[in-house]
Coordinates of N, CA and C in Angstrom, one line a residue:
M1 N 8.6 37.0 -6.2 CA 9.1 36.2 -7.3 C 8.3 34.9 -7.4
T2 N 8.0 34.6 -8.6 CA 7.2 33.4 -8.9 C 8.0 32.1 -8.7
Q3 N 7.5 31.1 -8.0 CA 8.2 29.9 -7.8 C 7.9 28.9 -9.0
R4 N 8.9 28.4 -9.6 CA 8.7 27.4 -10.7 C 8.0 26.2 -10.2
T5 N 7.0 25.7 -10.9 CA 6.2 24.5 -10.5 C 7.1 23.3 -10.3
D6 N 8.1 23.1 -11.1 CA 8.9 21.9 -11.0 C 9.9 22.0 -9.8
D7 N 10.0 23.2 -9.1 CA 10.8 23.4 -8.0 C 10.0 23.2 -6.7
L8 N 8.7 22.9 -6.8 CA 7.8 22.8 -5.6 C 7.6 21.4 -5.2
A9 N 7.6 21.1 -3.9 CA 7.3 19.8 -3.4 C 5.8 19.8 -3.1
I10 N 5.3 20.9 -2.5 CA 3.9 20.9 -2.1 C 3.3 22.3 -2.4
A11 N 2.1 22.3 -3.0 CA 1.4 23.6 -3.2 C -0.1 23.5 -2.8
L12 N -0.5 24.4 -2.0 CA -1.9 24.5 -1.5 C -2.5 25.8 -2.0
S13 N -3.6 25.8 -2.6 CA -4.3 27.0 -3.1 C -5.7 27.1 -2.6
D14 N -5.9 28.1 -1.8 CA -7.3 28.4 -1.3 C -7.9 27.2 -0.6
V15 N -7.2 26.5 0.2 CA -7.6 25.3 0.8 C -8.5 25.6 2.1
W16 N -9.7 25.0 2.1 CA -10.6 25.1 3.2 C -11.0 23.6 3.6
V17 N -11.1 23.4 4.9 CA -11.7 22.1 5.4 C -12.8 22.5 6.4
Q18 N -14.0 22.1 6.1 CA -15.1 22.4 6.9 C -15.9 21.1 7.2
Y19 N -16.5 21.1 8.4 CA -17.3 19.9 8.9 C -18.7 20.4 9.3
K20 N -19.7 19.6 9.0 CA -21.0 19.9 9.5 C -21.2 19.1 10.8
V21 N -21.6 19.8 11.8 CA -21.7 19.2 13.1 C -23.2 19.4 13.6
R22 N -23.8 18.3 14.0 CA -25.2 18.3 14.5 C -25.2 18.1 16.0
S23 N -25.8 19.0 16.6 CA -25.9 19.0 18.1 C -26.9 17.9 18.6
A24 N -27.0 17.7 19.9 CA -27.9 16.6 20.4 C -29.3 16.9 20.1
H25 N -29.7 18.2 20.0 CA -31.1 18.5 19.8 C -31.6 18.1 18.4
H26 N -30.6 17.9 17.5 CA -31.0 17.5 16.1 C -31.5 16.0 16.1
Y27 N -31.2 15.3 17.2 CA -31.6 13.9 17.3 C -32.7 13.7 18.3
N28 N -33.2 14.7 18.8 CA -34.4 14.7 19.8 C -35.6 14.3 19.0
L29 N -36.3 13.2 19.4 CA -37.4 12.7 18.7 C -38.6 13.7 18.6
K30 N -38.9 14.2 19.8 CA -40.0 15.2 19.9 C -39.8 16.4 19.0
R31 N -38.5 16.9 19.1 CA -38.2 18.1 18.3 C -38.2 17.7 16.8
S32 N -37.8 16.5 16.4 CA -37.8 16.1 15.0 C -39.2 16.0 14.5
L33 N -40.2 15.5 15.3 CA -41.6 15.4 14.9 C -42.2 16.8 14.7
V34 N -41.9 17.7 15.7 CA -42.4 19.1 15.5 C -41.9 19.7 14.3
N35 N -40.6 19.5 14.0 CA -40.0 20.1 12.8 C -40.6 19.5 11.5
A36 N -40.9 18.2 11.6 CA -41.5 17.6 10.4 C -42.9 18.1 10.2
I37 N -43.7 18.3 11.2 CA -45.0 18.8 11.1 C -45.0 20.3 10.6
T38 N -44.1 21.1 11.1 CA -44.1 22.5 10.8 C -43.2 22.7 9.5
R39 N -42.6 21.7 9.0 CA -41.7 21.7 7.9 C -40.5 22.7 8.1
R40 N -40.1 22.7 9.4 CA -38.9 23.5 9.7 C -37.6 22.7 9.6
K41 N -36.6 23.3 9.0 CA -35.3 22.6 8.9 C -34.3 23.4 9.7
E42 N -33.6 22.6 10.5 CA -32.5 23.1 11.4 C -31.2 22.8 10.7
A43 N -30.5 23.9 10.3 CA -29.2 23.7 9.7 C -28.1 23.3 10.7
P44 N -27.2 22.4 10.3 CA -26.1 22.0 11.2 C -25.1 23.1 11.4
E45 N -24.4 23.0 12.4 CA -23.3 24.0 12.7 C -22.1 23.7 11.8
I46 N -21.5 24.7 11.2 CA -20.3 24.5 10.3 C -19.1 24.8 11.1
I47 N -18.2 23.8 11.2 CA -16.9 24.0 11.9 C -15.8 24.2 10.8
T48 N -15.1 25.2 10.8 CA -14.0 25.5 9.9 C -12.6 25.1 10.5
A49 N -12.0 24.0 10.0 CA -10.7 23.6 10.5 C -9.6 24.2 9.8
L50 N -9.7 24.5 8.5 CA -8.7 25.2 7.7 C -9.5 26.3 6.9
E51 N -8.9 27.5 6.8 CA -9.5 28.6 6.1 C -8.6 29.3 5.2
N52 N -8.8 29.2 3.9 CA -8.1 30.0 2.8 C -6.6 29.8 3.0
V53 N -6.1 28.6 3.1 CA -4.7 28.3 3.2 C -4.0 28.3 1.8
N54 N -3.0 29.2 1.7 CA -2.2 29.2 0.4 C -0.8 29.0 0.8
L55 N -0.2 28.0 0.3 CA 1.2 27.6 0.8 C 1.9 27.0 -0.4
R56 N 3.2 27.4 -0.6 CA 4.0 26.8 -1.6 C 5.4 26.4 -0.9
I57 N 5.6 25.1 -0.9 CA 6.8 24.6 -0.2 C 7.8 24.1 -1.3
P58 N 8.9 24.8 -1.4 CA 9.9 24.3 -2.4 C 10.6 23.0 -2.0
K59 N 11.1 22.2 -3.0 CA 11.8 21.0 -2.7 C 13.0 21.3 -1.8
G60 N 13.2 20.4 -0.9 CA 14.4 20.5 0.0 C 14.2 21.3 1.2
V61 N 13.0 22.0 1.4 CA 12.8 22.8 2.6 C 12.5 21.9 3.8
R62 N 12.9 22.4 5.0 CA 12.6 21.7 6.2 C 11.6 22.7 7.0
L63 N 10.3 22.4 6.9 CA 9.3 23.3 7.4 C 8.7 22.8 8.7
G64 N 8.8 23.6 9.8 CA 8.1 23.3 11.0 C 6.8 24.0 11.2
I65 N 5.8 23.3 11.6 CA 4.5 23.9 11.7 C 4.2 24.0 13.2
V66 N 3.9 25.2 13.7 CA 3.6 25.4 15.2 C 2.3 26.1 15.3
G67 N 1.7 25.9 16.5 CA 0.5 26.6 16.8 C -0.2 25.9 18.0
P68 N -1.2 26.5 18.7 CA -1.8 25.9 19.8 C -2.6 24.7 19.5
N69 N -3.1 23.9 20.5 CA -4.0 22.8 20.2 C -5.2 23.3 19.5
G70 N -5.6 22.5 18.5 CA -6.8 22.8 17.8 C -6.7 23.9 16.7
S71 N -5.4 24.3 16.5 CA -5.2 25.4 15.5 C -5.3 24.9 14.1
G72 N -5.2 23.6 13.8 CA -5.3 23.1 12.4 C -4.0 22.4 11.9
K73 N -3.0 22.3 12.8 CA -1.7 21.7 12.3 C -1.9 20.3 11.8
S74 N -2.6 19.4 12.5 CA -2.8 18.0 12.1 C -3.7 17.9 10.9
T75 N -4.7 18.8 10.8 CA -5.6 18.8 9.6 C -4.8 19.2 8.4
L76 N -3.9 20.2 8.5 CA -3.1 20.6 7.4 C -2.2 19.5 6.9
L77 N -1.6 18.8 7.8 CA -0.7 17.6 7.4 C -1.6 16.5 6.7
A78 N -2.8 16.3 7.2 CA -3.6 15.3 6.6 C -4.0 15.6 5.2
V79 N -4.3 16.9 5.0 CA -4.6 17.4 3.6 C -3.4 17.2 2.7
M80 N -2.2 17.6 3.2 CA -1.0 17.4 2.4 C -0.7 16.0 2.0
S81 N -1.0 15.1 3.0 CA -0.8 13.6 2.7 C -1.7 13.0 1.8
G82 N -2.9 13.6 1.6 CA -3.9 13.0 0.8 C -4.9 12.2 1.6
A83 N -4.7 12.1 2.9 CA -5.6 11.4 3.8 C -6.9 12.1 4.0
L84 N -6.9 13.4 3.8 CA -8.1 14.2 4.0 C -8.3 15.1 2.8
R85 N -9.5 15.0 2.1 CA -9.8 15.9 1.0 C -10.3 17.2 1.4
P86 N -9.8 18.3 0.9 CA -10.3 19.6 1.3 C -11.7 19.9 0.8
S87 N -12.5 20.7 1.6 CA -13.8 21.0 1.2 C -13.8 21.9 -0.1
R88 N -12.7 22.7 -0.2 CA -12.5 23.6 -1.3 C -11.0 23.9 -1.5
G89 N -10.7 24.1 -2.7 CA -9.3 24.4 -3.0 C -8.5 23.2 -3.6
S90 N -7.3 23.4 -3.9 CA -6.5 22.4 -4.5 C -5.2 22.1 -3.8
V91 N -4.7 20.9 -3.9 CA -3.5 20.4 -3.2 C -2.7 19.6 -4.2
T92 N -1.4 20.0 -4.4 CA -0.5 19.3 -5.3 C 0.7 18.9 -4.6
V93 N 1.1 17.6 -4.7 CA 2.3 17.2 -4.0 C 3.2 16.4 -5.1
H94 N 4.5 16.8 -5.1 CA 5.4 16.1 -6.1 C 6.3 15.2 -5.4
G95 N 6.3 13.9 -5.8 CA 7.2 12.9 -5.2 C 6.5 12.0 -4.3
R96 N 7.3 11.0 -3.9 CA 6.7 10.0 -3.0 C 6.6 10.5 -1.6
V97 N 5.4 10.4 -1.0 CA 5.1 11.0 0.3 C 5.1 9.9 1.4
L98 N 5.8 10.2 2.5 CA 5.7 9.3 3.7 C 5.0 10.2 4.8
A99 N 3.8 9.8 5.2 CA 3.1 10.5 6.2 C 3.0 9.8 7.5
L100 N 3.6 10.3 8.5 CA 3.6 9.7 9.9 C 2.7 10.5 10.7
L101 N 1.4 10.1 10.7 CA 0.4 11.0 11.4 C -0.3 10.2 12.5
G102 N 0.1 9.0 12.7 CA -0.6 8.2 13.8 C 0.3 8.0 15.0
G103 N -0.2 7.2 16.0 CA 0.6 7.0 17.2 C 1.7 6.0 17.0
P104 N 2.4 5.6 18.1 CA 3.6 4.8 18.0 C 3.3 3.3 17.5
D105 N 2.0 2.9 17.6 CA 1.7 1.6 17.1 C 0.9 1.6 15.8
E106 N 0.8 2.8 15.2 CA -0.1 2.9 14.0 C 0.5 2.1 12.9
G107 N -0.4 1.3 12.2 CA 0.0 0.5 11.1 C 0.6 -0.9 11.4
L108 N 0.5 -1.3 12.6 CA 1.0 -2.6 13.0 C -0.1 -3.6 13.3
D109 N 0.1 -4.8 12.9 CA -0.9 -5.9 13.0 C -0.5 -6.8 14.2
P110 N -1.3 -6.9 15.2 CA -0.9 -7.8 16.4 C -0.8 -9.2 16.0
E111 N -1.4 -9.7 15.0 CA -1.3 -11.1 14.6 C -0.1 -11.5 13.8
Q112 N 0.6 -10.5 13.2 CA 1.8 -10.7 12.4 C 3.0 -10.7 13.3
T113 N 4.1 -11.3 12.8 CA 5.3 -11.3 13.5 C 6.0 -9.9 13.2
G114 N 7.0 -9.6 14.0 CA 7.8 -8.4 13.8 C 8.3 -8.3 12.4
R115 N 8.8 -9.4 11.8 CA 9.3 -9.4 10.5 C 8.2 -9.1 9.5
E116 N 7.1 -9.7 9.6 CA 6.0 -9.5 8.7 C 5.4 -8.1 8.8
N117 N 5.4 -7.6 10.0 CA 4.9 -6.2 10.2 C 5.9 -5.2 9.6
A118 N 7.2 -5.4 9.7 CA 8.2 -4.5 9.1 C 8.0 -4.5 7.5
L119 N 7.8 -5.6 6.9 CA 7.6 -5.7 5.5 C 6.3 -5.0 5.1
S120 N 5.2 -5.4 5.7 CA 3.9 -4.8 5.3 C 3.8 -3.3 5.6
L121 N 4.4 -2.9 6.8 CA 4.3 -1.5 7.1 C 5.1 -0.6 6.0
G122 N 6.2 -1.1 5.7 CA 7.0 -0.4 4.6 C 6.3 -0.3 3.3
V123 N 5.6 -1.4 2.9 CA 4.9 -1.4 1.7 C 3.7 -0.4 1.8
R124 N 3.0 -0.4 2.9 CA 1.9 0.5 3.1 C 2.3 2.0 3.0
L125 N 3.6 2.2 3.4 CA 4.1 3.6 3.4 C 4.7 3.9 2.1
G126 N 4.6 3.1 1.1 CA 5.1 3.4 -0.2 C 6.3 2.8 -0.8
E127 N 7.0 1.9 0.0 CA 8.2 1.2 -0.5 C 7.7 -0.1 -1.2
S128 N 8.5 -0.5 -2.1 CA 8.2 -1.8 -2.8 C 8.5 -3.0 -1.9
A129 N 7.9 -4.1 -2.2 CA 8.2 -5.3 -1.4 C 9.6 -5.7 -1.5
D130 N 10.2 -5.7 -2.7 CA 11.6 -6.0 -2.9 C 12.5 -5.0 -2.1
G131 N 12.1 -3.7 -2.1 CA 12.9 -2.8 -1.3 C 12.9 -3.0 0.2
M132 N 11.8 -3.5 0.7 CA 11.7 -3.8 2.1 C 12.4 -5.0 2.4
R133 N 12.5 -6.0 1.5 CA 13.2 -7.3 1.8 C 14.7 -6.9 1.9
E134 N 15.2 -6.0 1.1 CA 16.6 -5.5 1.1 C 16.9 -4.8 2.4
R135 N 15.9 -4.2 3.1 CA 16.1 -3.5 4.3 C 15.9 -4.3 5.6
I136 N 15.4 -5.5 5.4 CA 14.9 -6.3 6.6 C 16.0 -6.6 7.6
D137 N 17.2 -6.9 7.1 CA 18.3 -7.2 8.0 C 18.7 -6.0 8.8
D138 N 18.7 -4.8 8.2 CA 19.1 -3.6 8.9 C 18.0 -3.3 10.0
I139 N 16.7 -3.5 9.6 CA 15.6 -3.2 10.6 C 15.8 -4.2 11.7
H140 N 16.0 -5.4 11.5 CA 16.2 -6.4 12.5 C 17.3 -6.1 13.5
D141 N 18.5 -5.8 12.9 CA 19.6 -5.5 13.7 C 19.4 -4.2 14.5
F142 N 18.9 -3.2 13.9 CA 18.8 -1.9 14.7 C 17.7 -2.0 15.8
S143 N 16.7 -2.7 15.5 CA 15.6 -2.9 16.5 C 16.1 -3.5 17.8
G144 N 17.1 -4.4 17.7 CA 17.6 -5.1 18.9 C 16.6 -6.1 19.4
L145 N 15.7 -6.6 18.6 CA 14.6 -7.5 19.0 C 15.1 -9.0 19.0
G146 N 16.2 -9.2 18.4 CA 16.8 -10.6 18.4 C 15.8 -11.6 17.8
N147 N 15.6 -12.8 18.5 CA 14.7 -13.8 18.0 C 13.2 -13.4 18.2
R148 N 13.0 -12.4 19.0 CA 11.6 -11.9 19.1 C 11.1 -11.3 17.8
F149 N 12.0 -11.0 16.9 CA 11.6 -10.4 15.6 C 10.6 -11.3 14.8
D150 N 10.7 -12.6 15.1 CA 9.9 -13.6 14.4 C 8.8 -14.1 15.3
H151 N 8.5 -13.4 16.4 CA 7.3 -13.7 17.2 C 6.2 -12.8 16.9
P152 N 4.9 -13.2 17.2 CA 3.8 -12.3 16.9 C 3.8 -11.0 17.7
L153 N 3.3 -10.0 17.1 CA 3.3 -8.7 17.8 C 2.6 -8.6 19.1
Y154 N 1.5 -9.4 19.2 CA 0.7 -9.4 20.5 C 1.6 -9.8 21.7
T155 N 2.7 -10.4 21.5 CA 3.6 -10.8 22.6 C 4.6 -9.7 22.9
Y156 N 4.6 -8.6 22.2 CA 5.5 -7.5 22.4 C 5.0 -6.6 23.5
S157 N 6.0 -6.0 24.2 CA 5.6 -4.9 25.1 C 5.5 -3.6 24.2
S158 N 4.9 -2.6 24.8 CA 4.8 -1.3 24.0 C 6.1 -0.8 23.6
G159 N 7.2 -0.9 24.4 CA 8.5 -0.5 24.0 C 9.0 -1.2 22.8
M160 N 8.8 -2.6 22.8 CA 9.2 -3.4 21.7 C 8.5 -3.0 20.4
Q161 N 7.2 -2.7 20.5 CA 6.5 -2.2 19.3 C 7.0 -0.9 18.8
I162 N 7.4 0.0 19.7 CA 7.9 1.3 19.2 C 9.3 1.1 18.6
R163 N 10.1 0.2 19.1 CA 11.4 -0.2 18.5 C 11.2 -0.7 17.0
L164 N 10.2 -1.5 16.9 CA 10.0 -2.1 15.5 C 9.5 -1.1 14.6
R165 N 8.5 -0.3 15.0 CA 8.0 0.7 14.1 C 9.0 1.8 13.7
F166 N 9.8 2.3 14.7 CA 10.8 3.3 14.5 C 11.9 2.7 13.6
S167 N 12.3 1.5 13.8 CA 13.4 0.9 12.9 C 12.9 0.8 11.5
T168 N 11.7 0.4 11.3 CA 11.1 0.2 10.0 C 11.0 1.6 9.3
I169 N 10.4 2.5 9.9 CA 10.1 3.8 9.3 C 11.4 4.5 8.9
T170 N 12.4 4.5 9.8 CA 13.7 5.2 9.5 C 14.6 4.5 8.5
S171 N 14.1 3.4 8.0 CA 14.9 2.7 7.0 C 14.5 3.3 5.6
L172 N 13.4 4.1 5.5 CA 12.9 4.6 4.3 C 13.5 5.9 3.9
K173 N 13.4 6.2 2.6 CA 13.9 7.5 2.1 C 12.9 8.2 1.2
P174 N 11.9 8.9 1.8 CA 10.9 9.5 1.0 C 11.3 10.8 0.4
D175 N 10.6 11.2 -0.7 CA 10.8 12.5 -1.3 C 10.2 13.6 -0.4
V176 N 9.0 13.3 0.2 CA 8.4 14.3 1.1 C 8.0 13.6 2.3
L177 N 8.5 14.1 3.5 CA 8.2 13.4 4.8 C 7.3 14.4 5.6
L178 N 6.2 13.9 6.0 CA 5.2 14.6 6.8 C 5.1 13.9 8.2
I179 N 5.4 14.7 9.3 CA 5.4 14.1 10.6 C 4.5 15.0 11.5
D180 N 3.7 14.3 12.3 CA 2.8 15.0 13.3 C 3.3 14.6 14.7
E181 N 4.0 15.6 15.3 CA 4.5 15.4 16.7 C 5.6 14.3 16.8
G182 N 6.3 14.1 15.8 CA 7.5 13.3 15.9 C 7.3 11.8 15.9
I183 N 8.3 11.0 16.1 CA 8.3 9.6 16.1 C 8.6 9.1 17.5
G184 N 7.7 8.2 18.1 CA 7.9 7.8 19.4 C 9.2 6.9 19.6
M185 N 9.8 7.0 20.7 CA 11.0 6.2 21.0 C 10.7 5.3 22.2
A186 N 11.6 4.5 22.6 CA 11.3 3.5 23.6 C 12.1 3.8 24.9
D187 N 12.9 2.8 25.3 CA 13.7 3.0 26.5 C 15.0 3.8 26.3
S188 N 15.6 4.2 27.4 CA 16.8 5.1 27.3 C 17.9 4.6 26.4
E189 N 18.2 3.3 26.6 CA 19.3 2.7 25.8 C 19.0 2.7 24.3
F190 N 17.8 2.5 23.9 CA 17.4 2.5 22.5 C 17.4 4.0 22.0
N191 N 16.9 4.9 22.9 CA 16.8 6.3 22.5 C 18.2 6.9 22.1
Q192 N 19.3 6.4 22.9 CA 20.6 6.9 22.6 C 21.0 6.5 21.2
R193 N 20.7 5.3 20.8 CA 21.1 4.9 19.5 C 20.2 5.5 18.4
A194 N 18.9 5.7 18.8 CA 17.9 6.1 17.9 C 18.1 7.6 17.5
S195 N 18.6 8.4 18.3 CA 18.7 9.8 18.0 C 19.5 10.1 16.8
Q196 N 20.6 9.4 16.7 CA 21.5 9.6 15.5 C 20.8 9.1 14.2
R197 N 20.1 8.0 14.3 CA 19.4 7.4 13.2 C 18.3 8.3 12.8
L198 N 17.6 8.9 13.7 CA 16.5 9.8 13.5 C 17.0 11.0 12.7
A199 N 18.1 11.6 13.2 CA 18.6 12.8 12.6 C 19.0 12.5 11.1
A200 N 19.6 11.3 10.8 CA 20.0 11.0 9.5 C 18.7 10.8 8.6
F201 N 17.7 10.1 9.2 CA 16.4 9.9 8.5 C 15.8 11.2 8.1
L202 N 15.8 12.2 9.0 CA 15.2 13.5 8.7 C 16.0 14.2 7.6
S203 N 17.3 14.2 7.8 CA 18.1 14.9 6.8 C 18.1 14.3 5.4
N204 N 17.9 13.0 5.3 CA 17.9 12.3 4.1 C 16.6 12.4 3.3
S205 N 15.6 12.9 4.0 CA 14.3 13.0 3.4 C 14.4 14.3 2.5
G206 N 13.8 14.2 1.3 CA 13.9 15.3 0.3 C 13.4 16.6 0.9
T207 N 12.1 16.6 1.3 CA 11.4 17.7 1.9 C 10.8 17.3 3.2
L208 N 10.9 18.1 4.2 CA 10.4 17.7 5.6 C 9.3 18.8 6.0
V209 N 8.2 18.3 6.4 CA 7.2 19.1 7.0 C 6.8 18.5 8.4
M210 N 7.1 19.2 9.5 CA 6.9 18.6 10.8 C 6.1 19.5 11.7
A211 N 5.0 19.0 12.3 CA 4.2 19.7 13.2 C 4.6 19.3 14.6
S212 N 4.8 20.3 15.5 CA 5.2 19.9 16.9 C 4.8 21.1 17.8
H213 N 4.6 20.7 19.1 CA 4.4 21.7 20.1 C 5.8 22.2 20.7
S214 N 6.8 21.5 20.3 CA 8.2 21.8 20.9 C 8.9 22.7 20.0
E215 N 9.2 23.9 20.5 CA 10.0 24.8 19.7 C 11.4 24.3 19.5
A216 N 11.9 23.6 20.5 CA 13.3 23.0 20.5 C 13.4 22.0 19.3
V217 N 12.4 21.1 19.2 CA 12.4 20.1 18.1 C 12.4 20.8 16.7
I218 N 11.5 21.8 16.6 CA 11.4 22.6 15.3 C 12.7 23.3 15.0
A219 N 13.3 23.9 16.0 CA 14.6 24.6 15.8 C 15.7 23.6 15.4
E220 N 15.7 22.4 15.9 CA 16.7 21.4 15.7 C 16.7 20.9 14.2
H221 N 15.4 20.6 13.8 CA 15.3 19.9 12.5 C 14.8 20.7 11.3
C222 N 14.3 22.0 11.6 CA 13.7 22.8 10.5 C 14.4 24.1 10.3
D223 N 14.4 24.5 9.0 CA 15.0 25.8 8.7 C 14.0 26.9 8.4
E224 N 12.7 26.5 8.3 CA 11.6 27.5 8.2 C 10.5 27.2 9.2
R225 N 9.7 28.1 9.4 CA 8.7 28.0 10.5 C 7.3 28.6 10.0
L226 N 6.3 27.8 10.1 CA 4.9 28.3 9.8 C 4.1 28.3 11.0
V227 N 3.4 29.4 11.3 CA 2.5 29.5 12.5 C 1.1 29.3 12.0
V228 N 0.4 28.4 12.6 CA -1.0 28.2 12.2 C -1.9 28.5 13.4
D229 N -3.0 29.3 13.2 CA -3.8 29.6 14.3 C -5.3 29.8 13.8
K230 N -6.2 29.0 14.5 CA -7.6 29.1 14.1 C -7.8 28.7 12.6
G231 N -7.0 27.7 12.1 CA -7.2 27.3 10.8 C -6.6 28.1 9.7
R232 N -5.9 29.1 10.1 CA -5.2 30.0 9.1 C -3.7 30.0 9.2
A233 N -3.0 30.0 8.1 CA -1.6 30.2 8.1 C -1.3 31.6 8.3
V234 N -0.9 32.0 9.6 CA -0.8 33.4 9.9 C 0.6 34.0 9.7
A235 N 1.6 33.2 9.7 CA 3.0 33.7 9.6 C 3.9 32.7 9.1
Q236 N 4.9 33.0 8.3 CA 5.9 32.1 7.9 C 7.2 32.8 7.9
N237 N 8.3 32.2 8.5 CA 9.6 32.8 8.6 C 10.7 31.8 8.7
A238 N 11.9 32.2 8.4 CA 13.0 31.3 8.5 C 13.5 31.2 9.9

């Protein structure tokens, strides 16, 4: 059955991602001189990260992407987010995308205060400045940072940075949410409060695409499953 275009959140058609890799011998001076004299050209090695991926994700679907390390899960999410342009093929995404593809301190500025970081991070992730100002009290309260919220980030512990980023991200409501290996949490007391907020955040996102090594995480938050292996989408099931 043909899927109507206006019902789709994400569509990938014949998507390939390939990299040219040069080995150490390509930079050997003696070898380079010999090649120049003999007019010999050494072609770089081609690494294929994604191969002929065709995928149509309807709006509202909760899709979990699984596969071994190096299978192409992160590359696939990067292509969906627009952070990585495919070597070949087309990618179409409908709606406002929130892509969480970095580590627990990704997008934070050590020179800014917690408040300033919350505002600027939200804007970089697609929310308006006015929208972030409306959310700032909620972010402050949930983070539990108290007066440290107005201190520079470089004075924060790693756990405090995770609290700030988590509280900011989960205040947003994207049309399409892309997550690579979940969102980091901090200490046990915060994690107990965070689990319910995280569940609400994931359920309130219009369409969810999550890559994880954890089958339990995928089973909890996703209703469909895509297996990626050696750059190819090899199986999809509910």
